[in-house]
């Protein structure tokens, strides 16, 4: 009852973040073995169980326990139940907030790629229409009054160019492509290899300053929302 009141619909959103939490867990396990905090054998066992969880997520057979605090705690519970001490070692010094930042960033980067791909499809269509109808006349308007003649090709091309600017804003949001893993509430964890997890998770770079990592709460979401609003404005005007 207390969980339902305090957690609300968090677990619904955790469903979306589940696979990204597994990706982060895999990178963390590999790094722990690389720096000697767990053995290679323990890492192999951990990665094997994490792969099983990932397959369940991808097959839509994974369910978050309604009594679980969040997706992080559920994955930890599964690892500890199946692997005992090795599962407990996996949880070494990864603050909840940092894992949440990581999941959100990986999720948003995937969404940016999807939006960028769809935007490019529409851009290519508009370019084809612009070339196809470049000689088809269209009445020009200014201030709701008939003006000089134009063409459908020019009109389609205008929105194609608008989309290029919108796509540039989406690329700008790639500043969220920075790995927060390895930061703690205030400081950096010096015995972690942050370059390793950055590589394994395909981040462009890492959040060098641990305090700034905490300052980025909500920043990534705001940047993407702003870019999407600009894109939506173009689509609204076109409609």
mmCIF file of N, CA and C in Angstrom, residues 8-148:
data_model
loop_
_atom_site.group_PDB
_atom_site.id
_atom_site.type_symbol
_atom_site.label_atom_id
_atom_site.label_comp_id
_atom_site.label_asym_id
_atom_site.label_seq_id
_atom_site.Cartn_x
_atom_site.Cartn_y
_atom_site.Cartn_z
ATOM 1 N N UNK A 8 3.713 5.507 -7.178
ATOM 2 C CA UNK A 8 2.809 5.991 -8.217
ATOM 3 C C UNK A 8 2.963 5.190 -9.498
ATOM 4 N N UNK A 9 3.204 5.884 -10.614
ATOM 5 C CA UNK A 9 3.333 5.219 -11.909
ATOM 6 C C UNK A 9 4.794 5.068 -12.337
ATOM 7 N N UNK A 10 5.704 5.172 -11.383
ATOM 8 C CA UNK A 10 7.133 5.069 -11.708
ATOM 9 C C UNK A 10 7.456 3.758 -12.406
ATOM 10 N N UNK A 11 6.828 2.663 -11.953
ATOM 11 C CA UNK A 11 7.150 1.355 -12.535
ATOM 12 C C UNK A 11 6.731 1.263 -14.000
ATOM 13 N N UNK A 12 5.691 2.013 -14.396
ATOM 14 C CA UNK A 12 5.285 2.035 -15.801
ATOM 15 C C UNK A 12 6.405 2.620 -16.658
ATOM 16 N N UNK A 13 7.024 3.690 -16.150
ATOM 17 C CA UNK A 13 8.126 4.306 -16.885
ATOM 18 C C UNK A 13 9.360 3.416 -16.827
ATOM 19 N N UNK A 14 9.537 2.703 -15.698
ATOM 20 C CA UNK A 14 10.671 1.793 -15.580
ATOM 21 C C UNK A 14 10.625 0.701 -16.643
ATOM 22 N N UNK A 15 9.422 0.345 -17.099
ATOM 23 C CA UNK A 15 9.309 -0.632 -18.193
ATOM 24 C C UNK A 15 10.068 -0.145 -19.419
ATOM 25 N N UNK A 16 9.955 1.155 -19.702
ATOM 26 C CA UNK A 16 10.656 1.725 -20.862
ATOM 27 C C UNK A 16 12.167 1.753 -20.636
ATOM 28 N N UNK A 17 12.566 1.911 -19.388
ATOM 29 C CA UNK A 17 13.992 2.061 -19.082
ATOM 30 C C UNK A 17 14.693 0.726 -18.838
ATOM 31 N N UNK A 18 13.917 -0.358 -18.778
ATOM 32 C CA UNK A 18 14.475 -1.645 -18.347
ATOM 33 C C UNK A 18 15.701 -2.068 -19.148
ATOM 34 N N UNK A 19 15.591 -2.055 -20.477
ATOM 35 C CA UNK A 19 16.721 -2.557 -21.274
ATOM 36 C C UNK A 19 17.948 -1.658 -21.133
ATOM 37 N N UNK A 20 17.710 -0.346 -20.924
ATOM 38 C CA UNK A 20 18.841 0.574 -20.765
ATOM 39 C C UNK A 20 19.536 0.343 -19.426
ATOM 40 N N UNK A 21 18.760 -0.024 -18.417
ATOM 41 C CA UNK A 21 19.349 -0.350 -17.121
ATOM 42 C C UNK A 21 20.214 -1.597 -17.239
ATOM 43 N N UNK A 22 19.769 -2.546 -18.053
ATOM 44 C CA UNK A 22 20.570 -3.756 -18.277
ATOM 45 C C UNK A 22 21.858 -3.404 -19.020
ATOM 46 N N UNK A 23 21.756 -2.545 -20.043
ATOM 47 C CA UNK A 23 22.955 -2.125 -20.780
ATOM 48 C C UNK A 23 23.972 -1.495 -19.818
ATOM 49 N N UNK A 24 23.478 -0.614 -18.957
ATOM 50 C CA UNK A 24 24.360 0.032 -17.986
ATOM 51 C C UNK A 24 24.971 -0.976 -17.033
ATOM 52 N N UNK A 25 24.170 -1.957 -16.616
ATOM 53 C CA UNK A 25 24.660 -2.997 -15.711
ATOM 54 C C UNK A 25 25.747 -3.830 -16.374
ATOM 55 N N UNK A 26 25.574 -4.137 -17.653
ATOM 56 C CA UNK A 26 26.574 -4.917 -18.385
ATOM 57 C C UNK A 26 27.905 -4.156 -18.468
ATOM 58 N N UNK A 27 27.813 -2.880 -18.798
ATOM 59 C CA UNK A 27 29.035 -2.071 -18.896
ATOM 60 C C UNK A 27 29.723 -1.979 -17.537
ATOM 61 N N UNK A 28 28.934 -1.843 -16.483
ATOM 62 C CA UNK A 28 29.472 -1.751 -15.120
ATOM 63 C C UNK A 28 30.190 -3.051 -14.734
ATOM 64 N N UNK A 29 29.574 -4.176 -15.063
ATOM 65 C CA UNK A 29 30.187 -5.485 -14.760
ATOM 66 C C UNK A 29 31.517 -5.656 -15.488
ATOM 67 N N UNK A 30 31.552 -5.307 -16.759
ATOM 68 C CA UNK A 30 32.784 -5.430 -17.528
ATOM 69 C C UNK A 30 33.885 -4.568 -16.917
ATOM 70 N N UNK A 31 33.511 -3.356 -16.525
ATOM 71 C CA UNK A 31 34.491 -2.445 -15.934
ATOM 72 C C UNK A 31 34.990 -2.965 -14.593
ATOM 73 N N UNK A 32 34.087 -3.503 -13.746
ATOM 74 C CA UNK A 32 34.495 -4.028 -12.437
ATOM 75 C C UNK A 32 35.531 -5.140 -12.588
ATOM 76 N N UNK A 33 35.350 -5.977 -13.616
ATOM 77 C CA UNK A 33 36.319 -7.048 -13.862
ATOM 78 C C UNK A 33 37.639 -6.474 -14.371
ATOM 79 N N UNK A 34 37.564 -5.456 -15.214
ATOM 80 C CA UNK A 34 38.768 -4.852 -15.782
ATOM 81 C C UNK A 34 39.654 -4.227 -14.707
ATOM 82 N N UNK A 35 39.045 -3.642 -13.677
ATOM 83 C CA UNK A 35 39.840 -2.986 -12.623
ATOM 84 C C UNK A 35 40.097 -3.919 -11.444
ATOM 85 N N UNK A 36 39.624 -5.175 -11.522
ATOM 86 C CA UNK A 36 39.934 -6.159 -10.511
ATOM 87 C C UNK A 36 39.039 -6.166 -9.285
ATOM 88 N N UNK A 37 37.906 -5.467 -9.339
ATOM 89 C CA UNK A 37 36.992 -5.450 -8.193
ATOM 90 C C UNK A 37 36.131 -6.715 -8.144
ATOM 91 N N UNK A 38 35.966 -7.377 -9.288
ATOM 92 C CA UNK A 38 35.364 -8.709 -9.335
ATOM 93 C C UNK A 38 36.230 -9.550 -10.278
ATOM 94 N N UNK A 39 36.097 -10.869 -10.175
ATOM 95 C CA UNK A 39 36.894 -11.748 -11.040
ATOM 96 C C UNK A 39 36.249 -11.862 -12.427
ATOM 97 N N UNK A 40 37.043 -12.317 -13.387
ATOM 98 C CA UNK A 40 36.519 -12.526 -14.729
ATOM 99 C C UNK A 40 35.396 -13.565 -14.714
ATOM 100 N N UNK A 41 35.553 -14.600 -13.857
ATOM 101 C CA UNK A 41 34.535 -15.638 -13.752
ATOM 102 C C UNK A 41 33.219 -15.049 -13.240
ATOM 103 N N UNK A 42 33.311 -14.191 -12.225
ATOM 104 C CA UNK A 42 32.108 -13.532 -11.687
ATOM 105 C C UNK A 42 31.465 -12.645 -12.746
ATOM 106 N N UNK A 43 32.301 -11.946 -13.502
ATOM 107 C CA UNK A 43 31.786 -11.076 -14.560
ATOM 108 C C UNK A 43 31.018 -11.878 -15.608
ATOM 109 N N UNK A 44 31.578 -13.038 -15.993
ATOM 110 C CA UNK A 44 30.917 -13.892 -16.989
ATOM 111 C C UNK A 44 29.550 -14.345 -16.477
ATOM 112 N N UNK A 45 29.479 -14.750 -15.218
ATOM 113 C CA UNK A 45 28.214 -15.198 -14.638
ATOM 114 C C UNK A 45 27.197 -14.060 -14.574
ATOM 115 N N UNK A 46 27.662 -12.891 -14.167
ATOM 116 C CA UNK A 46 26.776 -11.724 -14.094
ATOM 117 C C UNK A 46 26.235 -11.359 -15.473
ATOM 118 N N UNK A 47 27.116 -11.342 -16.459
ATOM 119 C CA UNK A 47 26.706 -10.986 -17.821
ATOM 120 C C UNK A 47 25.741 -12.021 -18.391
ATOM 121 N N UNK A 48 25.923 -13.286 -18.011
ATOM 122 C CA UNK A 48 25.025 -14.336 -18.477
ATOM 123 C C UNK A 48 23.606 -14.109 -17.965
ATOM 124 N N UNK A 49 23.477 -13.784 -16.678
ATOM 125 C CA UNK A 49 22.158 -13.525 -16.105
ATOM 126 C C UNK A 49 21.562 -12.246 -16.688
ATOM 127 N N UNK A 50 22.388 -11.229 -16.866
ATOM 128 C CA UNK A 50 21.902 -9.971 -17.450
ATOM 129 C C UNK A 50 21.409 -10.184 -18.878
ATOM 130 N N UNK A 51 22.082 -11.040 -19.627
ATOM 131 C CA UNK A 51 21.624 -11.365 -20.980
ATOM 132 C C UNK A 51 20.274 -12.075 -20.956
ATOM 133 N N UNK A 52 20.073 -12.938 -19.962
ATOM 134 C CA UNK A 52 18.780 -13.603 -19.812
ATOM 135 C C UNK A 52 17.674 -12.570 -19.551
ATOM 136 N N UNK A 53 17.974 -11.609 -18.673
ATOM 137 C CA UNK A 53 16.997 -10.547 -18.376
ATOM 138 C C UNK A 53 16.707 -9.731 -19.631
ATOM 139 N N UNK A 54 17.762 -9.404 -20.388
ATOM 140 C CA UNK A 54 17.592 -8.612 -21.608
ATOM 141 C C UNK A 54 16.724 -9.341 -22.624
ATOM 142 N N UNK A 55 16.918 -10.646 -22.764
ATOM 143 C CA UNK A 55 16.102 -11.438 -23.693
ATOM 144 C C UNK A 55 14.626 -11.406 -23.281
ATOM 145 N N UNK A 56 14.377 -11.500 -21.983
ATOM 146 C CA UNK A 56 13.002 -11.429 -21.487
ATOM 147 C C UNK A 56 12.381 -10.070 -21.799
ATOM 148 N N UNK A 57 13.165 -9.017 -21.630
ATOM 149 C CA UNK A 57 12.669 -7.665 -21.925
ATOM 150 C C UNK A 57 12.339 -7.537 -23.406
ATOM 151 N N UNK A 58 13.247 -8.007 -24.245
ATOM 152 C CA UNK A 58 13.047 -7.907 -25.693
ATOM 153 C C UNK A 58 11.897 -8.780 -26.181
ATOM 154 N N UNK A 59 11.606 -9.870 -25.450
ATOM 155 C CA UNK A 59 10.494 -10.752 -25.815
ATOM 156 C C UNK A 59 9.191 -10.374 -25.115
ATOM 157 N N UNK A 60 9.241 -9.262 -24.375
ATOM 158 C CA UNK A 60 8.070 -8.769 -23.635
ATOM 159 C C UNK A 60 7.545 -9.770 -22.610
ATOM 160 N N UNK A 61 8.452 -10.554 -22.044
ATOM 161 C CA UNK A 61 8.047 -11.503 -21.004
ATOM 162 C C UNK A 61 8.568 -11.088 -19.623
ATOM 163 N N UNK A 62 9.322 -10.007 -19.585
ATOM 164 C CA UNK A 62 9.867 -9.515 -18.314
ATOM 165 C C UNK A 62 8.824 -8.646 -17.616
ATOM 166 N N UNK A 63 8.619 -8.906 -16.346
ATOM 167 C CA UNK A 63 7.666 -8.127 -15.565
ATOM 168 C C UNK A 63 8.343 -7.591 -14.313
ATOM 169 N N UNK A 64 8.093 -6.318 -14.039
ATOM 170 C CA UNK A 64 8.643 -5.716 -12.832
ATOM 171 C C UNK A 64 7.731 -6.058 -11.658
ATOM 172 N N UNK A 65 8.315 -6.563 -10.611
ATOM 173 C CA UNK A 65 7.563 -6.898 -9.405
ATOM 174 C C UNK A 65 6.915 -5.632 -8.856
ATOM 175 N N UNK A 66 5.598 -5.617 -8.669
ATOM 176 C CA UNK A 66 4.929 -4.412 -8.153
ATOM 177 C C UNK A 66 5.434 -3.993 -6.771
ATOM 178 N N UNK A 67 6.090 -4.926 -6.068
ATOM 179 C CA UNK A 67 6.644 -4.595 -4.759
ATOM 180 C C UNK A 67 8.071 -4.046 -4.858
ATOM 181 N N UNK A 68 8.642 -4.106 -6.062
ATOM 182 C CA UNK A 68 10.015 -3.593 -6.239
ATOM 183 C C UNK A 68 10.020 -2.081 -6.170
ATOM 184 N N UNK A 69 11.113 -1.533 -5.670
ATOM 185 C CA UNK A 69 11.227 -0.075 -5.591
ATOM 186 C C UNK A 69 11.343 0.530 -6.982
ATOM 187 N N UNK A 70 12.138 -0.115 -7.837
ATOM 188 C CA UNK A 70 12.328 0.352 -9.207
ATOM 189 C C UNK A 70 13.020 -0.750 -10.000
ATOM 190 N N UNK A 71 13.300 -0.459 -11.262
ATOM 191 C CA UNK A 71 13.937 -1.453 -12.128
ATOM 192 C C UNK A 71 15.339 -1.799 -11.635
ATOM 193 N N UNK A 72 16.049 -0.805 -11.071
ATOM 194 C CA UNK A 72 17.407 -1.071 -10.583
ATOM 195 C C UNK A 72 17.381 -2.124 -9.478
ATOM 196 N N UNK A 73 16.496 -1.909 -8.501
ATOM 197 C CA UNK A 73 16.451 -2.826 -7.360
ATOM 198 C C UNK A 73 15.995 -4.221 -7.786
ATOM 199 N N UNK A 74 15.125 -4.293 -8.799
ATOM 200 C CA UNK A 74 14.682 -5.614 -9.243
ATOM 201 C C UNK A 74 15.815 -6.386 -9.903
ATOM 202 N N UNK A 75 16.580 -5.715 -10.753
ATOM 203 C CA UNK A 75 17.706 -6.390 -11.407
ATOM 204 C C UNK A 75 18.726 -6.833 -10.369
ATOM 205 N N UNK A 76 18.995 -5.983 -9.393
ATOM 206 C CA UNK A 76 19.915 -6.350 -8.325
ATOM 207 C C UNK A 76 19.406 -7.571 -7.571
ATOM 208 N N UNK A 77 18.095 -7.596 -7.279
ATOM 209 C CA UNK A 77 17.507 -8.713 -6.536
ATOM 210 C C UNK A 77 17.636 -10.019 -7.320
ATOM 211 N N UNK A 78 17.435 -9.950 -8.640
ATOM 212 C CA UNK A 78 17.555 -11.147 -9.482
ATOM 213 C C UNK A 78 18.991 -11.659 -9.473
ATOM 214 N N UNK A 79 19.964 -10.746 -9.590
ATOM 215 C CA UNK A 79 21.371 -11.138 -9.611
ATOM 216 C C UNK A 79 21.802 -11.746 -8.280
ATOM 217 N N UNK A 80 21.356 -11.153 -7.189
ATOM 218 C CA UNK A 80 21.716 -11.665 -5.866
ATOM 219 C C UNK A 80 21.074 -13.030 -5.634
ATOM 220 N N UNK A 81 19.817 -13.188 -6.057
ATOM 221 C CA UNK A 81 19.111 -14.466 -5.881
ATOM 222 C C UNK A 81 19.793 -15.581 -6.667
ATOM 223 N N UNK A 82 20.241 -15.269 -7.887
ATOM 224 C CA UNK A 82 20.827 -16.313 -8.739
ATOM 225 C C UNK A 82 22.316 -16.538 -8.487
ATOM 226 N N UNK A 83 23.026 -15.473 -8.055
ATOM 227 C CA UNK A 83 24.483 -15.575 -7.980
ATOM 228 C C UNK A 83 25.064 -15.335 -6.588
ATOM 229 N N UNK A 84 24.216 -14.988 -5.647
ATOM 230 C CA UNK A 84 24.694 -14.801 -4.283
ATOM 231 C C UNK A 84 25.691 -13.671 -4.140
ATOM 232 N N UNK A 85 26.888 -13.999 -3.640
ATOM 233 C CA UNK A 85 27.901 -12.985 -3.353
ATOM 234 C C UNK A 85 28.287 -12.185 -4.589
ATOM 235 N N UNK A 86 28.397 -12.854 -5.732
ATOM 236 C CA UNK A 86 28.754 -12.148 -6.977
ATOM 237 C C UNK A 86 27.697 -11.099 -7.309
ATOM 238 N N UNK A 87 26.438 -11.424 -7.071
ATOM 239 C CA UNK A 87 25.362 -10.463 -7.308
ATOM 240 C C UNK A 87 25.460 -9.266 -6.398
ATOM 241 N N UNK A 88 25.888 -9.493 -5.161
ATOM 242 C CA UNK A 88 26.043 -8.384 -4.220
ATOM 243 C C UNK A 88 27.218 -7.495 -4.615
ATOM 244 N N UNK A 89 28.293 -8.127 -5.118
ATOM 245 C CA UNK A 89 29.459 -7.342 -5.548
ATOM 246 C C UNK A 89 29.103 -6.410 -6.703
ATOM 247 N N UNK A 90 28.190 -6.875 -7.550
ATOM 248 C CA UNK A 90 27.787 -6.076 -8.712
ATOM 249 C C UNK A 90 27.267 -4.709 -8.296
ATOM 250 N N UNK A 91 26.644 -4.644 -7.121
ATOM 251 C CA UNK A 91 26.003 -3.395 -6.683
ATOM 252 C C UNK A 91 27.006 -2.381 -6.149
ATOM 253 N N UNK A 92 28.298 -2.692 -6.240
ATOM 254 C CA UNK A 92 29.326 -1.832 -5.659
ATOM 255 C C UNK A 92 29.201 -0.374 -6.110
ATOM 256 N N UNK A 93 28.846 0.475 -5.193
ATOM 257 C CA UNK A 93 28.990 1.925 -5.321
ATOM 258 C C UNK A 93 28.448 2.516 -6.618
ATOM 259 N N UNK A 94 27.207 2.212 -6.944
ATOM 260 C CA UNK A 94 26.537 2.889 -8.050
ATOM 261 C C UNK A 94 25.294 3.567 -7.480
ATOM 262 N N UNK A 95 25.376 4.878 -7.176
ATOM 263 C CA UNK A 95 24.238 5.568 -6.575
ATOM 264 C C UNK A 95 22.995 5.477 -7.460
ATOM 265 N N UNK A 96 21.829 5.400 -6.830
ATOM 266 C CA UNK A 96 20.571 5.287 -7.563
ATOM 267 C C UNK A 96 20.384 6.435 -8.543
ATOM 268 N N UNK A 97 20.720 7.649 -8.105
ATOM 269 C CA UNK A 97 20.504 8.812 -8.979
ATOM 270 C C UNK A 97 21.335 8.714 -10.247
ATOM 271 N N UNK A 98 22.577 8.215 -10.113
ATOM 272 C CA UNK A 98 23.454 8.105 -11.279
ATOM 273 C C UNK A 98 22.915 7.052 -12.241
ATOM 274 N N UNK A 99 22.417 5.944 -11.704
ATOM 275 C CA UNK A 99 21.853 4.913 -12.578
ATOM 276 C C UNK A 99 20.625 5.438 -13.299
ATOM 277 N N UNK A 100 19.851 6.241 -12.621
ATOM 278 C CA UNK A 100 18.676 6.821 -13.258
ATOM 279 C C UNK A 100 19.090 7.790 -14.362
ATOM 280 N N UNK A 101 20.092 8.642 -14.089
ATOM 281 C CA UNK A 101 20.612 9.549 -15.121
ATOM 282 C C UNK A 101 21.061 8.760 -16.339
ATOM 283 N N UNK A 102 21.778 7.673 -16.065
ATOM 284 C CA UNK A 102 22.301 6.843 -17.148
ATOM 285 C C UNK A 102 21.166 6.282 -17.999
ATOM 286 N N UNK A 103 20.163 5.701 -17.352
ATOM 287 C CA UNK A 103 19.034 5.108 -18.082
ATOM 288 C C UNK A 103 18.316 6.156 -18.920
ATOM 289 N N UNK A 104 18.077 7.314 -18.316
ATOM 290 C CA UNK A 104 17.375 8.399 -19.023
ATOM 291 C C UNK A 104 18.168 8.833 -20.252
ATOM 292 N N UNK A 105 19.481 9.005 -20.091
ATOM 293 C CA UNK A 105 20.305 9.458 -21.218
ATOM 294 C C UNK A 105 20.290 8.437 -22.353
ATOM 295 N N UNK A 106 20.457 7.162 -22.016
ATOM 296 C CA UNK A 106 20.446 6.132 -23.051
ATOM 297 C C UNK A 106 19.089 6.077 -23.747
ATOM 298 N N UNK A 107 18.024 6.213 -22.973
ATOM 299 C CA UNK A 107 16.664 6.215 -23.532
ATOM 300 C C UNK A 107 16.464 7.407 -24.467
ATOM 301 N N UNK A 108 16.860 8.604 -24.015
ATOM 302 C CA UNK A 108 16.657 9.802 -24.829
ATOM 303 C C UNK A 108 17.503 9.769 -26.103
ATOM 304 N N UNK A 109 18.720 9.246 -26.008
ATOM 305 C CA UNK A 109 19.564 9.146 -27.205
ATOM 306 C C UNK A 109 18.926 8.236 -28.243
ATOM 307 N N UNK A 110 18.298 7.147 -27.792
ATOM 308 C CA UNK A 110 17.575 6.266 -28.713
ATOM 309 C C UNK A 110 16.401 7.000 -29.355
ATOM 310 N N UNK A 111 15.671 7.778 -28.555
ATOM 311 C CA UNK A 111 14.532 8.521 -29.074
ATOM 312 C C UNK A 111 14.978 9.582 -30.079
ATOM 313 N N UNK A 112 16.107 10.229 -29.810
ATOM 314 C CA UNK A 112 16.643 11.236 -30.734
ATOM 315 C C UNK A 112 16.963 10.587 -32.082
ATOM 316 N N UNK A 113 17.549 9.393 -32.035
ATOM 317 C CA UNK A 113 17.870 8.687 -33.286
ATOM 318 C C UNK A 113 16.597 8.360 -34.066
ATOM 319 N N UNK A 114 15.559 7.931 -33.348
ATOM 320 C CA UNK A 114 14.293 7.607 -34.021
ATOM 321 C C UNK A 114 13.677 8.860 -34.640
ATOM 322 N N UNK A 115 13.629 9.936 -33.877
ATOM 323 C CA UNK A 115 13.051 11.189 -34.377
ATOM 324 C C UNK A 115 13.869 11.713 -35.549
ATOM 325 N N UNK A 116 15.196 11.626 -35.420
ATOM 326 C CA UNK A 116 16.068 12.075 -36.510
ATOM 327 C C UNK A 116 15.843 11.270 -37.770
ATOM 328 N N UNK A 117 15.667 9.953 -37.616
ATOM 329 C CA UNK A 117 15.417 9.101 -38.785
ATOM 330 C C UNK A 117 14.103 9.435 -39.461
ATOM 331 N N UNK A 118 13.059 9.656 -38.686
ATOM 332 C CA UNK A 118 11.748 10.008 -39.248
ATOM 333 C C UNK A 118 11.788 11.386 -39.915
ATOM 334 N N UNK A 119 12.520 12.304 -39.298
ATOM 335 C CA UNK A 119 12.662 13.652 -39.876
ATOM 336 C C UNK A 119 13.375 13.578 -41.216
ATOM 337 N N UNK A 120 14.402 12.738 -41.289
ATOM 338 C CA UNK A 120 15.135 12.581 -42.554
ATOM 339 C C UNK A 120 14.240 11.972 -43.631
ATOM 340 N N UNK A 121 13.387 11.012 -43.265
ATOM 341 C CA UNK A 121 12.460 10.422 -44.238
ATOM 342 C C UNK A 121 11.539 11.480 -44.828
ATOM 343 N N UNK A 122 11.011 12.357 -43.961
ATOM 344 C CA UNK A 122 10.128 13.417 -44.442
ATOM 345 C C UNK A 122 10.906 14.410 -45.295
ATOM 346 N N UNK A 123 12.138 14.728 -44.895
ATOM 347 C CA UNK A 123 12.981 15.636 -45.683
ATOM 348 C C UNK A 123 13.192 15.086 -47.093
ATOM 349 N N UNK A 124 13.543 13.803 -47.190
ATOM 350 C CA UNK A 124 13.784 13.191 -48.498
ATOM 351 C C UNK A 124 12.526 13.215 -49.360
ATOM 352 N N UNK A 125 11.358 12.982 -48.745
ATOM 353 C CA UNK A 125 10.089 13.031 -49.477
ATOM 354 C C UNK A 125 9.823 14.432 -50.010
ATOM 355 N N UNK A 126 10.049 15.450 -49.172
ATOM 356 C CA UNK A 126 9.810 16.836 -49.593
ATOM 357 C C UNK A 126 10.757 17.243 -50.725
ATOM 358 N N UNK A 127 11.988 16.780 -50.665
ATOM 359 C CA UNK A 127 12.939 17.082 -51.741
ATOM 360 C C UNK A 127 12.469 16.457 -53.052
ATOM 361 N N UNK A 128 11.999 15.199 -52.980
ATOM 362 C CA UNK A 128 11.486 14.547 -54.201
ATOM 363 C C UNK A 128 10.282 15.318 -54.760
ATOM 364 N N UNK A 129 9.385 15.738 -53.894
ATOM 365 C CA UNK A 129 8.205 16.494 -54.328
ATOM 366 C C UNK A 129 8.597 17.859 -54.879
ATOM 367 N N UNK A 130 9.612 18.470 -54.274
ATOM 368 C CA UNK A 130 10.075 19.774 -54.749
ATOM 369 C C UNK A 130 10.607 19.663 -56.184
ATOM 370 N N UNK A 131 11.374 18.621 -56.460
ATOM 371 C CA UNK A 131 11.901 18.425 -57.818
ATOM 372 C C UNK A 131 10.794 18.037 -58.797
ATOM 373 N N UNK A 132 9.865 17.231 -58.309
ATOM 374 C CA UNK A 132 8.780 16.759 -59.170
ATOM 375 C C UNK A 132 7.845 17.895 -59.583
ATOM 376 N N UNK A 133 7.638 18.861 -58.696
ATOM 377 C CA UNK A 133 6.638 19.913 -58.942
ATOM 378 C C UNK A 133 7.264 21.306 -59.062
ATOM 379 N N UNK A 134 8.537 21.359 -59.452
ATOM 380 C CA UNK A 134 9.204 22.658 -59.511
ATOM 381 C C UNK A 134 8.624 23.581 -60.583
ATOM 382 N N UNK A 135 7.967 23.000 -61.588
ATOM 383 C CA UNK A 135 7.392 23.830 -62.648
ATOM 384 C C UNK A 135 5.874 23.969 -62.556
ATOM 385 N N UNK A 136 5.305 23.472 -61.445
ATOM 386 C CA UNK A 136 3.851 23.589 -61.235
ATOM 387 C C UNK A 136 3.589 24.874 -60.466
ATOM 388 N N UNK A 137 2.870 25.781 -61.106
ATOM 389 C CA UNK A 137 2.687 27.107 -60.505
ATOM 390 C C UNK A 137 1.783 27.067 -59.285
ATOM 391 N N UNK A 138 2.109 27.951 -58.334
ATOM 392 C CA UNK A 138 1.322 28.109 -57.112
ATOM 393 C C UNK A 138 1.239 29.601 -56.820
ATOM 394 N N UNK A 139 0.051 30.063 -56.528
ATOM 395 C CA UNK A 139 -0.119 31.476 -56.216
ATOM 396 C C UNK A 139 0.615 31.822 -54.926
ATOM 397 N N UNK A 140 1.447 32.855 -54.996
ATOM 398 C CA UNK A 140 2.131 33.318 -53.797
ATOM 399 C C UNK A 140 1.235 34.231 -52.976
ATOM 400 N N UNK A 141 1.418 34.191 -51.683
ATOM 401 C CA UNK A 141 0.631 35.048 -50.798
ATOM 402 C C UNK A 141 1.560 35.783 -49.833
ATOM 403 N N UNK A 142 1.189 37.010 -49.508
ATOM 404 C CA UNK A 142 1.868 37.759 -48.459
ATOM 405 C C UNK A 142 0.825 38.568 -47.717
ATOM 406 N N UNK A 143 0.832 38.472 -46.399
ATOM 407 C CA UNK A 143 -0.170 39.144 -45.561
ATOM 408 C C UNK A 143 -1.582 38.808 -46.027
ATOM 409 N N UNK A 144 -1.798 37.539 -46.365
ATOM 410 C CA UNK A 144 -3.106 37.028 -46.788
ATOM 411 C C UNK A 144 -3.590 37.640 -48.096
ATOM 412 N N UNK A 145 -2.673 38.207 -48.872
ATOM 413 C CA UNK A 145 -3.053 38.772 -50.163
ATOM 414 C C UNK A 145 -2.230 38.092 -51.261
ATOM 415 N N UNK A 146 -2.864 37.978 -52.446
ATOM 416 C CA UNK A 146 -2.182 37.366 -53.584
ATOM 417 C C UNK A 146 -0.951 38.185 -53.955
ATOM 418 N N UNK A 147 0.163 37.474 -54.157
ATOM 419 C CA UNK A 147 1.417 38.144 -54.499
ATOM 420 C C UNK A 147 1.998 37.512 -55.765
ATOM 421 N N UNK A 148 3.302 37.540 -55.900
ATOM 422 C CA UNK A 148 3.948 37.012 -57.099
ATOM 423 C C UNK A 148 3.740 35.504 -57.201
#
